[in-house]
Coordinates of C-alpha atoms in Angstrom, one line a residue:
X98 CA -7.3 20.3 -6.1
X99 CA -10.9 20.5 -6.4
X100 CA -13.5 18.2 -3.7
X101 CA -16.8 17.2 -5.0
X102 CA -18.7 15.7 -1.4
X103 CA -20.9 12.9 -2.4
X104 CA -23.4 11.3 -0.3
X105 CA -23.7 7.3 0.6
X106 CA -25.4 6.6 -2.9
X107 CA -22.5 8.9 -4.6
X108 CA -24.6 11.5 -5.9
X109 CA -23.0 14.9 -5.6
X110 CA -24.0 17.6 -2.3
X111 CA -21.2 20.3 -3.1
X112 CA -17.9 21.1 -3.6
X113 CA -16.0 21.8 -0.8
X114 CA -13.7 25.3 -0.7
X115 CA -10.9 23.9 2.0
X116 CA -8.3 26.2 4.3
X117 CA -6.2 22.6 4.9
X118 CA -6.2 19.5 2.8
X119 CA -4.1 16.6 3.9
X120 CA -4.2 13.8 1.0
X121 CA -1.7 11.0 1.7
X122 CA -1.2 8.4 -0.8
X123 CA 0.1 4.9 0.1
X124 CA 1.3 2.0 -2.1
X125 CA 1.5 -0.8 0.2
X126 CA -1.3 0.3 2.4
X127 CA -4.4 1.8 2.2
X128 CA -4.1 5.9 2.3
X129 CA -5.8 8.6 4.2
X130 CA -6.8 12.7 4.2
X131 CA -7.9 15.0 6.3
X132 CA -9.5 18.2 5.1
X133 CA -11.1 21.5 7.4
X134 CA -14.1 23.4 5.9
X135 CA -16.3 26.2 7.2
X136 CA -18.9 24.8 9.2
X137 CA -21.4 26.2 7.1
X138 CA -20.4 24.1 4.3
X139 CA -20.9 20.8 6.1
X140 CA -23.8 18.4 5.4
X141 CA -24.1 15.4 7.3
X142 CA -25.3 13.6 4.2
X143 CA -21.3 14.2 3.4
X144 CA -20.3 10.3 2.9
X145 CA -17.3 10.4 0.4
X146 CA -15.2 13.1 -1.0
X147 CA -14.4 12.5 -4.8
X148 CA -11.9 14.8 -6.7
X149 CA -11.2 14.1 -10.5
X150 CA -7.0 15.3 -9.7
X151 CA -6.5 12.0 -7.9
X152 CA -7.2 8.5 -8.6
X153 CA -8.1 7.9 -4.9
X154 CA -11.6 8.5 -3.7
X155 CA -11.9 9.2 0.6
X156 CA -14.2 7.9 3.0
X157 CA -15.5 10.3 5.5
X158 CA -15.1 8.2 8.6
X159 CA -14.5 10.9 11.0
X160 CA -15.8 14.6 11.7
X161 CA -14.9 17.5 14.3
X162 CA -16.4 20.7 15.1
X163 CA -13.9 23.3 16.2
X164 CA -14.2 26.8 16.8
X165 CA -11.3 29.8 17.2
X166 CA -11.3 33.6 16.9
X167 CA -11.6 32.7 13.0
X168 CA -14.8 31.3 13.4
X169 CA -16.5 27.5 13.0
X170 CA -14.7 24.6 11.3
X171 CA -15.8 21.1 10.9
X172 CA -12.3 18.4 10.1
X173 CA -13.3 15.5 8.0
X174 CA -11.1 12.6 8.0
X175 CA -10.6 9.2 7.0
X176 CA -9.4 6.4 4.8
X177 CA -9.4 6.1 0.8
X178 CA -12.0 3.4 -0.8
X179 CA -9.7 0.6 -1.3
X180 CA -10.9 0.0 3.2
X181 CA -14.5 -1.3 1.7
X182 CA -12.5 -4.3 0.8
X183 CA -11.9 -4.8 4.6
X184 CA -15.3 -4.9 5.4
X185 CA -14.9 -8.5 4.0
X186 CA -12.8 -11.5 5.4
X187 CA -11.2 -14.6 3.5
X188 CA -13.6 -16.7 5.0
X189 CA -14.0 -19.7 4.1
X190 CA -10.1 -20.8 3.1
X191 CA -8.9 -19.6 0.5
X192 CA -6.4 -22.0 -1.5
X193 CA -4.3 -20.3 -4.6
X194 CA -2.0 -21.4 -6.6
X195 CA -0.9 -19.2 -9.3
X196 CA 0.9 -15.8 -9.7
X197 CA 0.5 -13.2 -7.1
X198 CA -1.3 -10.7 -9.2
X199 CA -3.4 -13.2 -10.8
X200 CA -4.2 -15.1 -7.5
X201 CA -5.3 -11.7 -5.4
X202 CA -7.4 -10.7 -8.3
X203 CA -9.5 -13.9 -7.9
X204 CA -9.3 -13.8 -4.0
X205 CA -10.7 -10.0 -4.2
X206 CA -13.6 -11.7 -7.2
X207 CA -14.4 -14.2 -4.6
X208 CA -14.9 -12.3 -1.4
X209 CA -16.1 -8.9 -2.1
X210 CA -19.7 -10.4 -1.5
X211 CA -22.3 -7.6 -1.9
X212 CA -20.0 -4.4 -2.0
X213 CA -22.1 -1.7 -4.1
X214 CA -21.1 -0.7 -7.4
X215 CA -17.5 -2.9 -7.1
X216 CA -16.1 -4.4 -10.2
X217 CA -12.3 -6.3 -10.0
X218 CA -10.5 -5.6 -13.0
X219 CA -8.2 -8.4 -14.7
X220 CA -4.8 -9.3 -13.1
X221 CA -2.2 -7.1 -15.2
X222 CA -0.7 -9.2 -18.2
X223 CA 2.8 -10.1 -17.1
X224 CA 5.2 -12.9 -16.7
X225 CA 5.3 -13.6 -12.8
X226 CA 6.6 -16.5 -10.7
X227 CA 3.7 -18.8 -9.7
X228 CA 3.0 -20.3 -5.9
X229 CA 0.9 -21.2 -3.6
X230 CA -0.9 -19.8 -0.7
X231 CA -3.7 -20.2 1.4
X232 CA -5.4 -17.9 4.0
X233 CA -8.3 -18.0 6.7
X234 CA -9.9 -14.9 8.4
X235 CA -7.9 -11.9 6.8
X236 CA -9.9 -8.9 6.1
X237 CA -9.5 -8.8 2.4
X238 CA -7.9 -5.1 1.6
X239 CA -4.7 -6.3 4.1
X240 CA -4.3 -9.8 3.0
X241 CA -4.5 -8.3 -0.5
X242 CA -1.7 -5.9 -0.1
X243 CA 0.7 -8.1 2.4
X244 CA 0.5 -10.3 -0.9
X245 CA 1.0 -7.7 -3.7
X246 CA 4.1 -6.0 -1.2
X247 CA 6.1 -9.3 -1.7
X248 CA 5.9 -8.4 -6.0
X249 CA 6.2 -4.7 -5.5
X250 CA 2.5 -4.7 -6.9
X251 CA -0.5 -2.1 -4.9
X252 CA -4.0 -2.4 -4.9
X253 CA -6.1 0.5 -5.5
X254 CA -10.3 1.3 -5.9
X255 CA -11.0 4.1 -9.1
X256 CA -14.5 5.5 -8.5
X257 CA -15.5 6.6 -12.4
X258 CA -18.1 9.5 -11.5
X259 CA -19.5 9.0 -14.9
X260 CA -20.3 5.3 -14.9
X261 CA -20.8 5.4 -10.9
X262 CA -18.6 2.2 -10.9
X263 CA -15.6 1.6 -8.4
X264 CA -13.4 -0.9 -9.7
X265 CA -10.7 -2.5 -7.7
X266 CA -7.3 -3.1 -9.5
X267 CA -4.2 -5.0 -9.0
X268 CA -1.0 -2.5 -11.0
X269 CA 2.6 -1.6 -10.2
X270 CA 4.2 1.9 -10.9
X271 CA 6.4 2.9 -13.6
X272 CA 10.1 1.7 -13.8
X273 CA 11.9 5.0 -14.3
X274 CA 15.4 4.1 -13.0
X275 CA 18.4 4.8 -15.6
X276 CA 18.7 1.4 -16.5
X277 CA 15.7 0.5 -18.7
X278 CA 14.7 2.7 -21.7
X279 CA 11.1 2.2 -21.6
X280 CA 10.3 5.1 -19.7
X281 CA 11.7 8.5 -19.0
X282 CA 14.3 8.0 -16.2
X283 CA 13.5 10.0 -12.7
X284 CA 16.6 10.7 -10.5
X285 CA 16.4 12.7 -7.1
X286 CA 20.1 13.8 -5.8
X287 CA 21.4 16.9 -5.0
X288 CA 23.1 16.9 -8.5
X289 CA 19.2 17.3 -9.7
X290 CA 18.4 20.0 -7.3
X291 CA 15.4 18.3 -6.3
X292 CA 16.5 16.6 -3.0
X293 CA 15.2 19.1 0.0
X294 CA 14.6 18.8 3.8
X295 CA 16.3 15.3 3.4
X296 CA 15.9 12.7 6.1
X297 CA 17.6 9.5 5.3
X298 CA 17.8 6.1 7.3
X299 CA 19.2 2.5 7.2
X300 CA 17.7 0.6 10.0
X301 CA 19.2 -3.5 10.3
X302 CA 18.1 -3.6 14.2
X303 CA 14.8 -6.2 13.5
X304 CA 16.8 -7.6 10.2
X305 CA 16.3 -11.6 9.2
X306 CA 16.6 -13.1 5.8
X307 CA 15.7 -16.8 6.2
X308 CA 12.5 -18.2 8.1
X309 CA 11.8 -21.6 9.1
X310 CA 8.3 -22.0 8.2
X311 CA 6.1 -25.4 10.9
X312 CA 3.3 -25.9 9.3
X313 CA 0.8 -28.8 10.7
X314 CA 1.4 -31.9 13.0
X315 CA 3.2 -32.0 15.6
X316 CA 7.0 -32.8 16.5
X317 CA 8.8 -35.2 14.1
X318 CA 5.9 -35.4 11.7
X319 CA 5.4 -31.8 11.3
X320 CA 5.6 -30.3 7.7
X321 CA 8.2 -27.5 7.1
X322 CA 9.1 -25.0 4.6
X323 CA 12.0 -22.6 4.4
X324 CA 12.2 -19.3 3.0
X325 CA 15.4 -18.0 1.7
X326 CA 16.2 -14.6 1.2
X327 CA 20.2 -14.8 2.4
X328 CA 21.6 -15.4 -1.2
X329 CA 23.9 -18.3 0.1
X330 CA 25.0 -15.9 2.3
X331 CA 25.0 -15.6 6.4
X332 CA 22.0 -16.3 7.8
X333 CA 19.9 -14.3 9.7
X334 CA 16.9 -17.1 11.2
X335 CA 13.3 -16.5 11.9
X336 CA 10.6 -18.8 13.3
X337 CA 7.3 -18.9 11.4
X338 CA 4.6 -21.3 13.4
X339 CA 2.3 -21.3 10.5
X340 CA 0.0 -24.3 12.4
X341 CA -3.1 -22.7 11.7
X342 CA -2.2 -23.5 7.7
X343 CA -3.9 -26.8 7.2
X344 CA -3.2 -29.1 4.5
X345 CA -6.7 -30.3 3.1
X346 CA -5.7 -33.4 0.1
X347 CA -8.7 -32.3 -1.8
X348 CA -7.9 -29.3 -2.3
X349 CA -3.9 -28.6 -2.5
X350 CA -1.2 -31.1 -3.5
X351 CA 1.3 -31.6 -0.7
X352 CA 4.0 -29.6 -2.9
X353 CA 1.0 -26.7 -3.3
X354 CA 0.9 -26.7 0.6
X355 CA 4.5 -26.7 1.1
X356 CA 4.7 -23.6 -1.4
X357 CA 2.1 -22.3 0.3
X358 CA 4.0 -22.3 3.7
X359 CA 7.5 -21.1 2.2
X360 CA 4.8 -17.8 0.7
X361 CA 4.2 -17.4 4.8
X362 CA 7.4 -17.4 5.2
X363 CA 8.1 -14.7 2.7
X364 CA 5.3 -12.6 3.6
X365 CA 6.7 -12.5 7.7
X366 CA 10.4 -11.3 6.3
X367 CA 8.6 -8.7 4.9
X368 CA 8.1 -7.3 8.8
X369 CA 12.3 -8.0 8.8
X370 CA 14.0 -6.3 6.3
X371 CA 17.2 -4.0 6.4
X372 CA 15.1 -0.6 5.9
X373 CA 16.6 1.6 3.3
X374 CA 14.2 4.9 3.7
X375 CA 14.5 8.2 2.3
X376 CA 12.4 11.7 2.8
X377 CA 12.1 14.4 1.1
X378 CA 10.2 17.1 0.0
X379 CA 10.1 17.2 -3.9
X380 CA 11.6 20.6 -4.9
X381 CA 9.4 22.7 -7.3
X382 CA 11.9 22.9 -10.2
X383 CA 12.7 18.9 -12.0
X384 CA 11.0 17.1 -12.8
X385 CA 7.2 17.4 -12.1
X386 CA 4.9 15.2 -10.0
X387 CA 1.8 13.3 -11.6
X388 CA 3.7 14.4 -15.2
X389 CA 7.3 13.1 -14.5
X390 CA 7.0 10.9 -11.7
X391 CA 3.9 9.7 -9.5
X392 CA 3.3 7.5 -6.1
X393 CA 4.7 3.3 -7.1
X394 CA 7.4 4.8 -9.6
X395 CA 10.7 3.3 -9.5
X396 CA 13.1 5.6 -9.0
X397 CA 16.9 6.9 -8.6
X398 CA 18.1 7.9 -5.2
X399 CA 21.9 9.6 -4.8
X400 CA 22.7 11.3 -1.7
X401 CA 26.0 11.6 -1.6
X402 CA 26.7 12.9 1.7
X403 CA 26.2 9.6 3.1
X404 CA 27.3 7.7 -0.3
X405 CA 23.8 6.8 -1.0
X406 CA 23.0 5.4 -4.5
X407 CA 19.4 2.8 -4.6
X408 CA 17.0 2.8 -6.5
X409 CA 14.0 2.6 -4.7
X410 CA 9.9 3.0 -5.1
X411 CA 8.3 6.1 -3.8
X412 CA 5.8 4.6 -1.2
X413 CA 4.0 7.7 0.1
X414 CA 3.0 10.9 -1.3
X415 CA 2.1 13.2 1.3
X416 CA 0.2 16.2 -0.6
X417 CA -0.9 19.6 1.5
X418 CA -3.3 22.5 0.1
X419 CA -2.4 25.0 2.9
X420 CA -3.4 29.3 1.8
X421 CA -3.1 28.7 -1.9
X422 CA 0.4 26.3 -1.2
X423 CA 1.0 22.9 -2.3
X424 CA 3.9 20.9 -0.5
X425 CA 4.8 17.5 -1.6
X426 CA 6.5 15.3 0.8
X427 CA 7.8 11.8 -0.4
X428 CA 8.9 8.6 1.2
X429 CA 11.0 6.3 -0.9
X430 CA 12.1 2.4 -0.3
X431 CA 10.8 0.7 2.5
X432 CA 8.5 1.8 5.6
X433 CA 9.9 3.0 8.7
X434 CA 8.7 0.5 11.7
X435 CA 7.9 2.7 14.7
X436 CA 9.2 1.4 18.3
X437 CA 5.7 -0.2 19.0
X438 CA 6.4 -1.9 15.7
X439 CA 9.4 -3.7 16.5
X440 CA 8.2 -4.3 19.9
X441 CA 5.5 -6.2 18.9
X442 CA 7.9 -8.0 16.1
X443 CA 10.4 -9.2 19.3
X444 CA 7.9 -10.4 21.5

């Protein structure tokens, strides 16, 4: 994987030989890399490291000078270009009503203000379930995808070298489970011989599937919403005080403003689900990564040890350029929440 550094108007400075690339690709957040390079290579006109392997384009945010017996390195580190968008905020309200796709793509239209050389492409053309929403303060990269995670959509920013254009696009991966025909179907099981170093988890401890959603007022007169995830079955209630949501007649409906609220609602049991997770490191032989399969796919999982059959999309690629190797670690279903995480959820 080749690195072309660029400097803070994009035009190229060098390519960079590396001993130790990190490059980890996220779908429902915004990804990150780390690279070492001899300290002779470095240029502190380094801004952004472009590579035409990838689609994602980093942001050197962060650089260290080390030294061992092997000489002088300097470790550059940092986020991928979709965190421009959070050097905005949804600020003043923004009130949507509309698909999910559709409705970030005008959000992201609206609020990228004066972000160089940013274009938004057109929401993908779908059928998808319309609501409402309306937000107040979010930086506009995590607001984007908290939105997009609730339609198993991502957000991404393409740099094109050529045109020297970024351009910031709603999509959703490839649907390559065995039961649709539209694509090649992708299965990872030991029957494959592409499931290695497994670790596989199922964590219910933080799990609730039906919030009660208080809007404004106060009391009696106070406007609720419920979201509903329970399937008529047992439910598991959480508390949403979505007060700060304020219902303005001139611009929302009273049913766009209750929609609005039950979207809150959805977007918190997000932070609750059972968490269905599985790593691995995709085996060389199978099917083949960027050709066969890439990060967003939707995929087969079997791991029959534990009678594990989901399908499930893969949610990280973590990629590593290590002495002329390249490992490929994958994470597939939903993200692990740390003990911090949960933490903060409870209290």
């Amino acid at each position: 994987m080749e690195l072309l550094a660029l400097d803070s108007s994009f035009q190229p400075i060098d390519y960079l030989p590396n001993f130790n690339l990190q490059w980890t690709r996220e779908y429902y957040k915004i990804g990150q890399f780390s690279v070492q390079i001899a300290a002779a290579r470095y240029d502190p006109a380094m801004t952004y490291l472009y590579s035409e392997d990838r689609p994602e384009t980093g942001i050197i945010q962060k650089v260290e000078l080390t030294e061992n017996v092997k000489g002088r390195f300097v470790q550059l580190s940092g986020y991928f270009l979709e965190a421009i968008l959070n050097d905005k905020v949804v600020y003043p309200t923004y009130y949507a009503s509309g698909s999910i796709p559709a409705t970030v793509v005008t959000m992201l239209r609206q609020y990228k203000d004066d972000i160089p050389l940013l274009t938004v492409a057109d929401a993908p053309a779908e059928q998808a379930e319309e609501t409402s929403w309306q937000e107040t303060g979010g930086q506009l990269a995590d607001v984007a995808y908290t939105k997009l995670q609730t339609v198993q959509h991502s957000l991404r920013c393409r740099y094109d070298y050529d045109a020297n254009t970024i351009t910031a696009e709603v999509w959703q991966g490839l649907d390559r489970t065995q039961e649709q025909t539209t694509n090649p179907f992708v299965t990872f099981s030991d029957g494959f011989g592409n499931l290695t170093k497994a670790n596989v988890s199922s964590d219910r401890s933080n799990y609730k599937n039906y919030a009660i959603v208080a809007g404004q007022d106060q009391e009696e007169n106070r406007k609720l919403a419920y979201a509903d995830l329970s399937g008529g079955g047992y439910k598991h209630v959480l508390f949403v005080d979505a007060s700060g949501e304020r219902w303005d007649p001139e611009k929302q409906t009273e049913a766009e403003y209750l929609a609005g609220l039950q979207q809150k609602g959805l977007d918190e049991l997000l932070n609750y689900q059972i968490i269905k997770n599985v790593d691995i490191q995709a085996a060389s032989s199978g099917f083949a990564y960027l050709q066969d399969w890439d990060l967003g796919d939707k995929v087969d999982v079997i791991v029959e040890d534990i009678g594990l059959a989901m399908q499930a999309r893969i949610v990280t690629v973590r990629e590593v350029f290590k002495q002329n190797n390249h490992t490929v670690e994958i994470e597939l279903g939903d993200k692990k929440l740390t003990d911090i995480q949960k933490a903060r959820l409870i209290y």
